Amino acid sequence: MRGLFAVVMLDLKRLWVDRVRLVSSLIQPLLYLFVLGSGLGASSTLGGKGYLHYIYPGVLGLSLLFSAVFAAMLIVFDRQIGFLKAVLVAPVSRFAIALGKILSGALQALVPATVLLVLLPLLGLDLSLPAFVELVGAMLLAAITFSALGVATAARFRSTTVFPIISNAVLLPMFFLSGALYPLDRAPIWLRLLAHADPVAYAVDLMRGAVLGRTVYPPLLSIAVLVGFIVVLTWLATRVFAAGEDT
Amino acid sequence: MSDSAASPALETRGLHKRYGAVHALRGIDLSVRRGEMFALLGPNGAGKTTLFSILATLLRPSEGEARVLGFDSARERVQVRQRIGIVFQEPALEGKLSVRDNLYLMGLFYGLSSRAARARAIELLRTLGLEEVAGREAQKLSGGQKRRVELARALVATPELLFLDEATLGLDVDARRQFWAEVRRYVGTGGTVFLTTHYMDEAEPADRIALIDHGRIIALGSPQELKARVGGGILLLATDDDAQAATWLREHGHHPEVSERGVLLVEPEPATVLPALLASLPVRTRRAEVHEPSLEDVFLKLTGRALEGSPAGPAPRAAGGRP
């Protein structure tokens, strides 16, 4: 437990003193929301509560995904400069390191997501208390999943040159496939099939369920899939940390 | 506990490490006593860092066994990790955090409670004379201060064994002296030190030194023993053509080694043979030097290569295209 606390404390203290990262993580979600909302919204024909309301969960997903994975990518940087070694030689279980990194990444990703949450009333979205709790729960689950994805990936890499590759070849496709910007149930069949393998799709769908009251997947299925991803990815990350410098 | 307390601080048997086709360690057998300051000296690429990483629980050996304070460094990693402190070659401080916070966080990593970790940080800062920089960001310290904070970081958990990997690389003389004074103080309290370096003056204060080259220990002993191995005093000649001088010397029954410093000879009485050599050498001698053997000389004598800088090897001019 102390090991887990140490890992999380280290990362949160580092975020706190890194003012550039902290401030940009507060501004980034606003950018996503207004650029995507007004830009794409103008050409959208979706009815109901309007396109902005429709993509709000998608923007939450985008913000959580990129923040969590980029927080995890700092592991690669730490490995490159040698800082990670100091953590790996500490008498902390490798599971605690993996879980600690995942939880701290999730917490870091929730900072910008909270800004979006605070904006809810401004967007004219009135959520009932149960719906709001549902949304927060879905966000937590999404943050942990994306962070686990980031940590399990980042733990393997030795050079920061992989950042743009991960971003372009993994994150963007995952995001675009997820149905964050358009309704999956109107998408072509091949896209819908691919989305089944995309954790972002389940996470966004779950959050959208809380906001709009309708989902593509049964909520319980989404929860089960996300929990499954978390368990497997945490196990993978633990294995990589246990290998130390052997790879 | 009694079992581990009676064991050597470090013990390796038949240690091998292969990375694919690269055979980094080729059978390392070492034993380091408790309370000893032990240096592993060798050129870059000799296998120092690999051995260091195995002992520090970061790598598994391909073959053989390494025991640290009585525990297997591959199978009983937690027990080893609880008892060792490490100063890495690379920085292990978070530059934006204060010195105090860096030490506090490390305390948490070593299982101290939040309060105990704070108290330990303050105590270490006082012992190491770092109180005045306690609140400063680690990145704003001088090189020497940073290294002493790294040392404090390694000492957070009161380790029985301290590992130092090229610990004073790039420090000025003053900072080095201060750093080693702290290390000696740690040894004075009964601690064991295992250090790796490719600078002979860093290895010099050690009780015993192991010379490592191409993944093998090629010599082991106290600095005096190693120097005695050379079997005499050192005669160093810098000539107009070292290769030609070496050839002539070989033809006349000597065993010269050529390094970038010049032609090196080991003689029981170097000062006595010098005048005759100067008179009969076919090339002009620019400088002649007689000194007691250094660790550098030991390494050169054992491997035919210089410890620091470029390997001596055969002079390219002599080997190259003569018409």
mmCIF file of C-alpha atoms in Angstrom, chain A residues 2-3 5-7 9-10 13-14 17-19 78 80-83 85-94 97 241-246, chain B residues 17 53 56-60 77-78 81-82 86 88 90-94 96-97 101-102 104-106 108-114 153 165:
data_model
loop_
_atom_site.group_PDB
_atom_site.id
_atom_site.type_symbol
_atom_site.label_atom_id
_atom_site.label_comp_id
_atom_site.label_asym_id
_atom_site.label_seq_id
_atom_site.Cartn_x
_atom_site.Cartn_y
_atom_site.Cartn_z
ATOM 1 C CA ARG A 2 2.840 2.377 0.901
ATOM 2 C CA GLY A 3 4.560 1.577 -2.368
ATOM 3 C CA PHE A 5 1.083 5.666 -2.338
ATOM 4 C CA ALA A 6 4.726 6.531 -3.074
ATOM 5 C CA VAL A 7 4.321 5.986 -6.823
ATOM 6 C CA MET A 9 2.575 10.827 -4.737
ATOM 7 C CA LEU A 10 5.706 11.134 -6.847
ATOM 8 C CA LYS A 13 3.946 16.168 -7.006
ATOM 9 C CA ARG A 14 5.693 16.210 -10.346
ATOM 10 C CA VAL A 17 5.391 21.601 -9.955
ATOM 11 C CA ASP A 18 5.210 21.319 -13.747
ATOM 12 C CA ARG A 19 3.100 24.447 -14.235
ATOM 13 C CA ASP A 78 12.027 8.686 -17.282
ATOM 14 C CA GLN A 80 15.539 7.490 -21.231
ATOM 15 C CA ILE A 81 17.098 9.814 -18.656
ATOM 16 C CA GLY A 82 17.642 7.009 -16.150
ATOM 17 C CA PHE A 83 15.166 8.226 -13.536
ATOM 18 C CA LYS A 85 15.884 2.943 -12.583
ATOM 19 C CA ALA A 86 15.754 4.680 -9.223
ATOM 20 C CA VAL A 87 12.102 3.663 -8.960
ATOM 21 C CA LEU A 88 12.721 0.110 -10.187
ATOM 22 C CA VAL A 89 15.409 -0.626 -7.577
ATOM 23 C CA ALA A 90 13.096 0.424 -4.734
ATOM 24 C CA PRO A 91 11.570 -2.366 -2.649
ATOM 25 C CA VAL A 92 8.106 -1.793 -4.080
ATOM 26 C CA SER A 93 6.160 -4.612 -5.727
ATOM 27 C CA ARG A 94 6.053 -4.385 -9.504
ATOM 28 C CA ILE A 97 4.434 0.335 -9.576
ATOM 29 C CA PHE A 241 8.200 -3.614 -14.864
ATOM 30 C CA ALA A 242 9.155 -6.999 -13.397
ATOM 31 C CA ALA A 243 11.519 -7.586 -16.311
ATOM 32 C CA GLY A 244 13.557 -4.521 -15.285
ATOM 33 C CA GLU A 245 16.235 -3.989 -17.909
ATOM 34 C CA ASP A 246 15.765 -7.459 -19.387
ATOM 35 C CA LYS B 17 25.382 -12.411 -19.366
ATOM 36 C CA SER B 53 22.715 -3.930 -13.120
ATOM 37 C CA ALA B 56 21.304 -4.004 -8.390
ATOM 38 C CA THR B 57 18.419 -6.413 -9.274
ATOM 39 C CA LEU B 58 17.730 -4.834 -12.661
ATOM 40 C CA LEU B 59 19.043 -7.648 -14.849
ATOM 41 C CA ARG B 60 19.040 -11.423 -14.629
ATOM 42 C CA ARG B 77 14.975 -9.125 -5.263
ATOM 43 C CA VAL B 78 12.816 -7.489 -2.615
ATOM 44 C CA ARG B 81 16.340 -3.956 -2.665
ATOM 45 C CA GLN B 82 15.474 -3.279 0.974
ATOM 46 C CA ILE B 86 22.384 3.134 -5.300
ATOM 47 C CA PHE B 88 23.411 5.887 -10.563
ATOM 48 C CA GLU B 90 22.373 9.127 -14.609
ATOM 49 C CA PRO B 91 20.486 11.684 -12.539
ATOM 50 C CA ALA B 92 17.814 10.162 -10.327
ATOM 51 C CA LEU B 93 16.433 13.403 -8.950
ATOM 52 C CA GLU B 94 13.310 15.201 -10.126
ATOM 53 C CA LYS B 96 11.595 20.596 -10.462
ATOM 54 C CA LEU B 97 11.053 19.211 -6.973
ATOM 55 C CA ASP B 101 10.785 16.559 -1.452
ATOM 56 C CA ASN B 102 13.093 14.342 -3.496
ATOM 57 C CA TYR B 104 10.944 12.563 1.252
ATOM 58 C CA LEU B 105 9.500 10.735 -1.763
ATOM 59 C CA MET B 106 12.388 8.276 -1.799
ATOM 60 C CA LEU B 108 8.110 6.628 0.903
ATOM 61 C CA PHE B 109 9.473 4.296 -1.759
ATOM 62 C CA TYR B 110 11.522 2.560 0.917
ATOM 63 C CA GLY B 111 8.503 1.939 3.105
ATOM 64 C CA LEU B 112 8.855 4.783 5.583
ATOM 65 C CA SER B 113 5.690 6.417 6.861
ATOM 66 C CA SER B 114 5.066 9.960 5.673
ATOM 67 C CA ARG B 153 18.870 9.688 -1.697
ATOM 68 C CA ASP B 165 28.148 3.809 -10.664
#
